[in-house]
Amino acid sequence: MWVNLAIPGFKAGSCGIEATSTKGTGKHPVQERQAMSWTDERVETLKRMWAEGQSASQIAKELGGVTRNAVIGKVHRLGLSNRNEESPEPAPEAAAKPAAPIAAAPEPKPAPAPAAAPAPKPAAAAPAAEPAPAPAQPASFNRRPIVPAGQPLPPQPSANEISPETLASVREVEKRARKLSLMELTERTCKWPIGDPATDKFWFCGLPTVAGKPYCEAHVSVAFQPMSARRDRRR
DNA sequence: CCCTGATTCGC
DNA sequence: GCGAATCAGG
């Protein structure tokens, strides 16, 4: 299960290494040695995610131990504010242009820079974008249990049931999916499942839901269709 | 309400 | 440098 959120007694008094073992108590030895700090690694993650267009809160959550304010503050100090503003370099392909090239990109992977940083990401079998939510079992234990859905999973419409435009749009959006695990879903994160539950390549969309709906805008469009539209397209 | 980023300013 | 509090906005 995911344990780096909300460290109980944690209170970043400031920056520093809160050396005193105020929390040296019997806490889980989870990642948290010496109060969070902007290590090269963390800064790199911050830069990468910020460049990808992730929000400060999302970045904060990923990093753990910091608030979105901290992230924003750091972003400013690093001087990489306005993520917009064309970069001096050939734009590295912004990941958010709906209604655009429908290129068949089968790889939904952000591909972090191969720098010299020891990626804190799970290796081999996991989707690189997010720590795999299945740490409890030995790697050899493949074929994990069917995901216990909290609610019935939506039917995955076959390609011939949705318009090409919508399909393209959805795929585009899914590249930006937050890839949440079941436990990370909240009332307002899109619960559309993506990938095969029987493999590691499975997660939930997680983007903001349309008010009152369980899915984000893109997924609502494929989940809720007028009967007529469905009938017309089928068969 | 939920959420965003921007800024200030004591630490 | 850091980030909570605050501000301004969607």
mmCIF file of C-alpha atoms (C1' of nucleotides) in Angstrom:
data_model
loop_
_atom_site.group_PDB
_atom_site.id
_atom_site.type_symbol
_atom_site.label_atom_id
_atom_site.label_comp_id
_atom_site.label_asym_id
_atom_site.label_seq_id
_atom_site.Cartn_x
_atom_site.Cartn_y
_atom_site.Cartn_z
ATOM 1 C CA MET A 1 0.000 0.000 0.000
ATOM 2 C CA TRP A 2 1.215 3.451 -0.423
ATOM 3 C CA VAL A 3 2.723 4.939 2.611
ATOM 4 C CA ASN A 4 4.440 8.135 1.888
ATOM 5 C CA LEU A 5 1.522 10.466 2.152
ATOM 6 C CA ALA A 6 0.779 12.488 5.199
ATOM 7 C CA ILE A 7 3.541 11.625 7.512
ATOM 8 C CA PRO A 8 1.847 11.945 10.896
ATOM 9 C CA GLY A 9 3.931 14.185 13.038
ATOM 10 C CA PHE A 10 5.722 15.709 10.156
ATOM 11 C CA LYS A 11 5.938 19.415 10.068
ATOM 12 C CA ALA A 12 8.579 20.929 7.951
ATOM 13 C CA GLY A 13 9.609 23.518 10.439
ATOM 14 C CA SER A 14 11.639 24.934 7.659
ATOM 15 C CA CYS A 15 14.192 23.483 5.406
ATOM 16 C CA GLY A 16 17.017 21.945 7.271
ATOM 17 C CA ILE A 17 17.766 18.493 8.381
ATOM 18 C CA GLU A 18 15.773 18.441 11.537
ATOM 19 C CA ALA A 19 18.647 16.351 12.826
ATOM 20 C CA THR A 20 17.167 15.742 16.200
ATOM 21 C CA SER A 21 15.402 12.464 16.106
ATOM 22 C CA THR A 22 12.061 13.921 16.898
ATOM 23 C CA LYS A 23 10.519 11.239 14.789
ATOM 24 C CA GLY A 24 12.972 8.530 15.406
ATOM 25 C CA THR A 25 10.263 6.708 17.225
ATOM 26 C CA GLY A 26 9.004 3.393 16.111
ATOM 27 C CA LYS A 27 7.835 4.783 12.846
ATOM 28 C CA HIS A 28 7.866 2.739 9.754
ATOM 29 C CA PRO A 29 11.271 2.819 8.212
ATOM 30 C CA VAL A 30 9.562 3.912 5.090
ATOM 31 C CA GLN A 31 11.287 6.361 2.876
ATOM 32 C CA GLU A 32 11.934 9.206 5.226
ATOM 33 C CA ARG A 33 15.341 9.384 6.656
ATOM 34 C CA GLN A 34 16.005 13.000 7.283
ATOM 35 C CA ALA A 35 13.225 15.432 6.669
ATOM 36 C CA MET A 36 12.429 16.073 3.074
ATOM 37 C CA SER A 37 14.731 18.327 1.185
ATOM 38 C CA TRP A 38 15.212 19.319 -2.371
ATOM 39 C CA THR A 39 17.714 16.758 -3.384
ATOM 40 C CA ASP A 40 18.857 16.639 -6.966
ATOM 41 C CA GLU A 41 16.591 13.742 -7.526
ATOM 42 C CA ARG A 42 13.539 15.386 -6.143
ATOM 43 C CA VAL A 43 14.272 18.555 -8.022
ATOM 44 C CA GLU A 44 14.612 16.559 -11.166
ATOM 45 C CA THR A 45 11.300 14.912 -10.619
ATOM 46 C CA LEU A 46 9.817 18.281 -9.941
ATOM 47 C CA LYS A 47 11.211 19.703 -13.145
ATOM 48 C CA ARG A 48 10.099 16.760 -15.191
ATOM 49 C CA MET A 49 6.564 16.706 -13.858
ATOM 50 C CA TRP A 50 6.228 20.444 -14.068
ATOM 51 C CA ALA A 51 7.362 20.304 -17.656
ATOM 52 C CA GLU A 52 4.830 17.611 -18.290
ATOM 53 C CA GLY A 53 2.162 19.946 -17.148
ATOM 54 C CA GLN A 54 1.389 18.215 -13.883
ATOM 55 C CA SER A 55 -0.131 20.457 -11.274
ATOM 56 C CA ALA A 56 1.772 21.504 -8.208
ATOM 57 C CA SER A 57 -0.428 19.405 -5.983
ATOM 58 C CA GLN A 58 0.077 16.352 -8.099
ATOM 59 C CA ILE A 59 3.791 16.858 -7.974
ATOM 60 C CA ALA A 60 3.684 17.383 -4.245
ATOM 61 C CA LYS A 61 1.796 14.186 -3.820
ATOM 62 C CA GLU A 62 4.229 12.278 -5.959
ATOM 63 C CA LEU A 63 7.202 13.595 -4.084
ATOM 64 C CA GLY A 64 5.606 13.183 -0.735
ATOM 65 C CA GLY A 65 6.459 15.170 2.323
ATOM 66 C CA VAL A 66 5.845 18.494 0.703
ATOM 67 C CA THR A 67 2.812 20.584 0.054
ATOM 68 C CA ARG A 68 1.834 22.091 -3.206
ATOM 69 C CA ASN A 69 2.923 25.416 -1.784
ATOM 70 C CA ALA A 70 6.375 24.066 -1.307
ATOM 71 C CA VAL A 71 6.380 22.839 -4.856
ATOM 72 C CA ILE A 72 5.194 26.119 -6.221
ATOM 73 C CA GLY A 73 7.686 27.995 -4.147
ATOM 74 C CA LYS A 74 10.463 25.799 -5.458
ATOM 75 C CA VAL A 75 9.260 26.164 -8.979
ATOM 76 C CA HIS A 76 9.559 29.877 -8.677
ATOM 77 C CA ARG A 77 12.931 29.790 -7.036
ATOM 78 C CA LEU A 78 14.137 27.588 -9.801
ATOM 79 C CA GLY A 79 12.887 30.191 -12.146
ATOM 80 C CA LEU A 80 10.898 27.770 -14.180
ATOM 81 C CA SER A 81 7.659 29.517 -13.653
ATOM 82 C CA ASN A 82 5.478 29.936 -16.654
ATOM 83 C CA ARG A 83 5.642 26.485 -18.114
ATOM 84 C CA ASN A 84 4.144 28.019 -21.139
ATOM 85 C CA GLU A 85 6.389 30.455 -22.937
ATOM 86 C CA GLU A 86 8.052 28.702 -25.784
ATOM 87 C CA SER A 87 11.260 27.139 -24.708
ATOM 88 C CA PRO A 88 14.553 28.101 -26.300
ATOM 89 C CA GLU A 89 14.725 24.513 -27.402
ATOM 90 C CA PRO A 90 12.579 22.694 -29.896
ATOM 91 C CA ALA A 91 9.438 22.212 -27.887
ATOM 92 C CA PRO A 92 9.608 18.725 -26.416
ATOM 93 C CA GLU A 93 6.056 17.952 -27.411
ATOM 94 C CA ALA A 94 3.573 19.242 -24.933
ATOM 95 C CA ALA A 95 1.407 16.451 -23.722
ATOM 96 C CA ALA A 96 -1.828 18.260 -23.868
ATOM 97 C CA LYS A 97 -3.113 19.128 -27.239
ATOM 98 C CA PRO A 98 -6.553 17.688 -27.713
ATOM 99 C CA ALA A 99 -8.086 17.550 -31.107
ATOM 100 C CA ALA A 100 -4.743 17.217 -32.729
ATOM 101 C CA PRO A 101 -2.538 14.666 -34.355
ATOM 102 C CA ILE A 102 -4.032 11.277 -33.798
ATOM 103 C CA ALA A 103 -0.697 9.625 -34.119
ATOM 104 C CA ALA A 104 -0.859 6.027 -33.104
ATOM 105 C CA ALA A 105 1.437 6.197 -30.152
ATOM 106 C CA PRO A 106 1.102 2.867 -28.383
ATOM 107 C CA GLU A 107 3.469 3.883 -25.665
ATOM 108 C CA PRO A 108 1.760 5.818 -22.894
ATOM 109 C CA LYS A 109 5.049 6.352 -21.183
ATOM 110 C CA PRO A 110 6.428 9.765 -20.294
ATOM 111 C CA ALA A 111 9.931 8.370 -20.389
ATOM 112 C CA PRO A 112 11.870 10.278 -17.791
ATOM 113 C CA ALA A 113 15.250 11.526 -18.738
ATOM 114 C CA PRO A 114 17.791 8.731 -18.663
ATOM 115 C CA ALA A 115 20.053 10.936 -16.674
ATOM 116 C CA ALA A 116 22.371 9.654 -14.031
ATOM 117 C CA ALA A 117 19.681 9.614 -11.458
ATOM 118 C CA PRO A 118 18.863 6.292 -9.907
ATOM 119 C CA ALA A 119 15.235 6.225 -10.779
ATOM 120 C CA PRO A 120 13.144 5.694 -7.693
ATOM 121 C CA LYS A 121 10.745 3.961 -9.974
ATOM 122 C CA PRO A 122 10.049 0.305 -9.843
ATOM 123 C CA ALA A 123 12.043 -1.548 -12.379
ATOM 124 C CA ALA A 124 11.235 -4.013 -15.053
ATOM 125 C CA ALA A 125 7.648 -5.072 -14.837
ATOM 126 C CA ALA A 126 6.006 -1.878 -13.759
ATOM 127 C CA PRO A 127 4.559 1.050 -15.613
ATOM 128 C CA ALA A 128 7.242 3.608 -15.260
ATOM 129 C CA ALA A 129 5.094 6.616 -14.703
ATOM 130 C CA GLU A 130 3.907 5.711 -11.260
ATOM 131 C CA PRO A 131 5.111 3.439 -8.544
ATOM 132 C CA ALA A 132 3.334 0.182 -9.028
ATOM 133 C CA PRO A 133 0.626 -0.342 -6.451
ATOM 134 C CA ALA A 134 1.365 -4.000 -5.976
ATOM 135 C CA PRO A 135 4.329 -4.329 -3.687
ATOM 136 C CA ALA A 136 3.021 -7.011 -1.427
ATOM 137 C CA GLN A 137 3.923 -9.957 -3.566
ATOM 138 C CA PRO A 138 7.087 -11.526 -4.828
ATOM 139 C CA ALA A 139 7.844 -10.578 -8.365
ATOM 140 C CA SER A 140 7.445 -14.167 -9.351
ATOM 141 C CA PHE A 141 3.857 -14.067 -8.260
ATOM 142 C CA ASN A 142 2.410 -13.007 -11.520
ATOM 143 C CA ARG A 143 -1.243 -13.171 -12.361
ATOM 144 C CA ARG A 144 -2.330 -11.047 -9.499
ATOM 145 C CA PRO A 145 -5.845 -11.280 -8.193
ATOM 146 C CA ILE A 146 -8.587 -9.664 -10.120
ATOM 147 C CA VAL A 147 -8.863 -6.120 -8.995
ATOM 148 C CA PRO A 148 -11.595 -5.854 -6.423
ATOM 149 C CA ALA A 149 -13.663 -3.156 -7.933
ATOM 150 C CA GLY A 150 -15.455 -0.922 -5.530
ATOM 151 C CA GLN A 151 -18.153 -0.624 -8.048
ATOM 152 C CA PRO A 152 -18.985 -2.269 -11.329
ATOM 153 C CA LEU A 153 -16.480 -1.461 -13.959
ATOM 154 C CA PRO A 154 -17.818 0.393 -16.907
ATOM 155 C CA PRO A 155 -18.131 -1.572 -20.078
ATOM 156 C CA GLN A 156 -15.287 -0.974 -22.402
ATOM 157 C CA PRO A 157 -16.969 0.055 -25.585
ATOM 158 C CA SER A 158 -15.528 -1.498 -28.633
ATOM 159 C CA ALA A 159 -14.018 0.776 -31.187
ATOM 160 C CA ASN A 160 -16.981 0.516 -33.457
ATOM 161 C CA GLU A 161 -19.256 1.937 -30.835
ATOM 162 C CA ILE A 162 -17.636 5.295 -30.521
ATOM 163 C CA SER A 163 -16.819 7.849 -33.077
ATOM 164 C CA PRO A 164 -13.262 8.023 -34.333
ATOM 165 C CA GLU A 165 -13.005 11.566 -33.109
ATOM 166 C CA THR A 166 -14.088 10.673 -29.630
ATOM 167 C CA LEU A 167 -11.844 7.662 -29.571
ATOM 168 C CA ALA A 168 -8.881 9.713 -30.639
ATOM 169 C CA SER A 169 -9.697 12.306 -28.060
ATOM 170 C CA VAL A 170 -9.960 9.723 -25.344
ATOM 171 C CA ARG A 171 -6.668 8.171 -26.238
ATOM 172 C CA GLU A 172 -5.082 11.545 -26.182
ATOM 173 C CA VAL A 173 -6.478 12.192 -22.752
ATOM 174 C CA GLU A 174 -5.430 8.802 -21.486
ATOM 175 C CA LYS A 175 -1.843 9.681 -22.170
ATOM 176 C CA ARG A 176 -2.293 12.241 -19.457
ATOM 177 C CA ALA A 177 -4.064 9.940 -17.108
ATOM 178 C CA ARG A 178 -2.875 10.253 -13.569
ATOM 179 C CA LYS A 179 -2.693 6.467 -13.444
ATOM 180 C CA LEU A 180 -4.093 6.123 -9.995
ATOM 181 C CA SER A 181 -4.397 2.904 -8.122
ATOM 182 C CA LEU A 182 -7.693 1.834 -6.689
ATOM 183 C CA MET A 183 -6.770 3.173 -3.297
ATOM 184 C CA GLU A 184 -5.928 6.554 -4.637
ATOM 185 C CA LEU A 185 -9.288 7.207 -6.184
ATOM 186 C CA THR A 186 -11.438 9.838 -4.594
ATOM 187 C CA GLU A 187 -14.903 11.108 -5.192
ATOM 188 C CA ARG A 188 -13.642 13.428 -7.806
ATOM 189 C CA THR A 189 -11.075 11.478 -9.710
ATOM 190 C CA CYS A 190 -12.068 9.719 -12.878
ATOM 191 C CA LYS A 191 -12.642 6.047 -12.177
ATOM 192 C CA TRP A 192 -12.258 4.882 -15.709
ATOM 193 C CA PRO A 193 -10.032 1.838 -15.785
ATOM 194 C CA ILE A 194 -7.236 1.751 -18.290
ATOM 195 C CA GLY A 195 -5.260 -1.273 -19.230
ATOM 196 C CA ASP A 196 -5.530 -4.917 -18.326
ATOM 197 C CA PRO A 197 -6.339 -5.622 -14.683
ATOM 198 C CA ALA A 198 -4.426 -8.862 -14.973
ATOM 199 C CA THR A 199 -1.185 -7.088 -15.639
ATOM 200 C CA ASP A 200 0.863 -4.283 -14.232
ATOM 201 C CA LYS A 201 -0.331 -2.062 -16.965
ATOM 202 C CA PHE A 202 -3.474 -1.178 -15.172
ATOM 203 C CA TRP A 203 -4.594 1.994 -13.518
ATOM 204 C CA PHE A 204 -7.426 4.403 -13.278
ATOM 205 C CA CYS A 205 -7.635 7.559 -15.281
ATOM 206 C CA GLY A 206 -7.709 9.802 -12.238
ATOM 207 C CA LEU A 207 -8.263 13.068 -14.011
ATOM 208 C CA PRO A 208 -10.807 15.456 -12.540
ATOM 209 C CA THR A 209 -14.357 14.231 -12.887
ATOM 210 C CA VAL A 210 -17.211 16.083 -14.403
ATOM 211 C CA ALA A 211 -19.309 17.268 -11.523
ATOM 212 C CA GLY A 212 -21.585 14.513 -10.377
ATOM 213 C CA LYS A 213 -20.153 11.928 -12.715
ATOM 214 C CA PRO A 214 -17.682 9.212 -11.923
ATOM 215 C CA TYR A 215 -15.568 9.992 -14.923
ATOM 216 C CA CYS A 216 -13.635 12.794 -16.481
ATOM 217 C CA GLU A 217 -14.993 14.638 -19.437
ATOM 218 C CA ALA A 218 -13.401 12.390 -21.998
ATOM 219 C CA HIS A 219 -14.582 9.217 -20.373
ATOM 220 C CA VAL A 220 -18.012 10.536 -19.710
ATOM 221 C CA SER A 221 -18.295 10.964 -23.418
ATOM 222 C CA VAL A 222 -17.693 7.320 -24.054
ATOM 223 C CA ALA A 223 -19.515 6.071 -21.000
ATOM 224 C CA PHE A 224 -22.720 7.925 -21.524
ATOM 225 C CA GLN A 225 -24.016 7.936 -25.028
ATOM 226 C CA PRO A 226 -27.413 8.665 -26.441
ATOM 227 C CA MET A 227 -29.145 5.442 -27.317
ATOM 228 C CA SER A 228 -29.699 6.580 -30.815
ATOM 229 C CA ALA A 229 -26.045 7.238 -31.377
ATOM 230 C CA ARG A 230 -25.130 3.825 -30.111
ATOM 231 C CA ARG A 231 -27.707 2.057 -32.218
ATOM 232 C CA ASP A 232 -26.745 3.948 -35.303
ATOM 233 C CA ARG A 233 -23.152 3.002 -35.010
ATOM 234 C CA ARG A 234 -23.456 -0.578 -33.980
ATOM 235 C CA ARG A 235 -23.786 -3.689 -36.008
ATOM 236 C "C1'" DC B 1 -16.976 23.684 -2.737
ATOM 237 C "C1'" DC B 2 -13.268 21.832 -5.507
ATOM 238 C "C1'" DC B 3 -9.180 23.186 -7.632
ATOM 239 C "C1'" DT B 4 -5.229 26.170 -9.882
ATOM 240 C "C1'" DG B 5 -0.717 29.143 -9.613
ATOM 241 C "C1'" DA B 6 1.446 33.640 -7.548
ATOM 242 C "C1'" DT B 7 3.200 36.266 -3.852
ATOM 243 C "C1'" DT B 8 4.625 37.571 0.558
ATOM 244 C "C1'" DC B 9 7.529 37.230 4.369
ATOM 245 C "C1'" DG B 10 9.050 35.073 8.872
ATOM 246 C "C1'" DC B 11 11.987 31.554 9.548
ATOM 247 C "C1'" DG C 1 16.504 28.699 0.505
ATOM 248 C "C1'" DC C 2 12.242 27.258 2.366
ATOM 249 C "C1'" DG C 3 7.227 26.944 2.589
ATOM 250 C "C1'" DA C 4 2.745 28.410 5.262
ATOM 251 C "C1'" DA C 5 -0.354 31.794 4.701
ATOM 252 C "C1'" DT C 6 -2.459 34.389 1.783
ATOM 253 C "C1'" DC C 7 -4.127 36.180 -2.467
ATOM 254 C "C1'" DA C 8 -6.407 35.837 -6.954
ATOM 255 C "C1'" DG C 9 -8.629 33.317 -9.966
ATOM 256 C "C1'" DG C 10 -11.444 29.066 -12.601
#
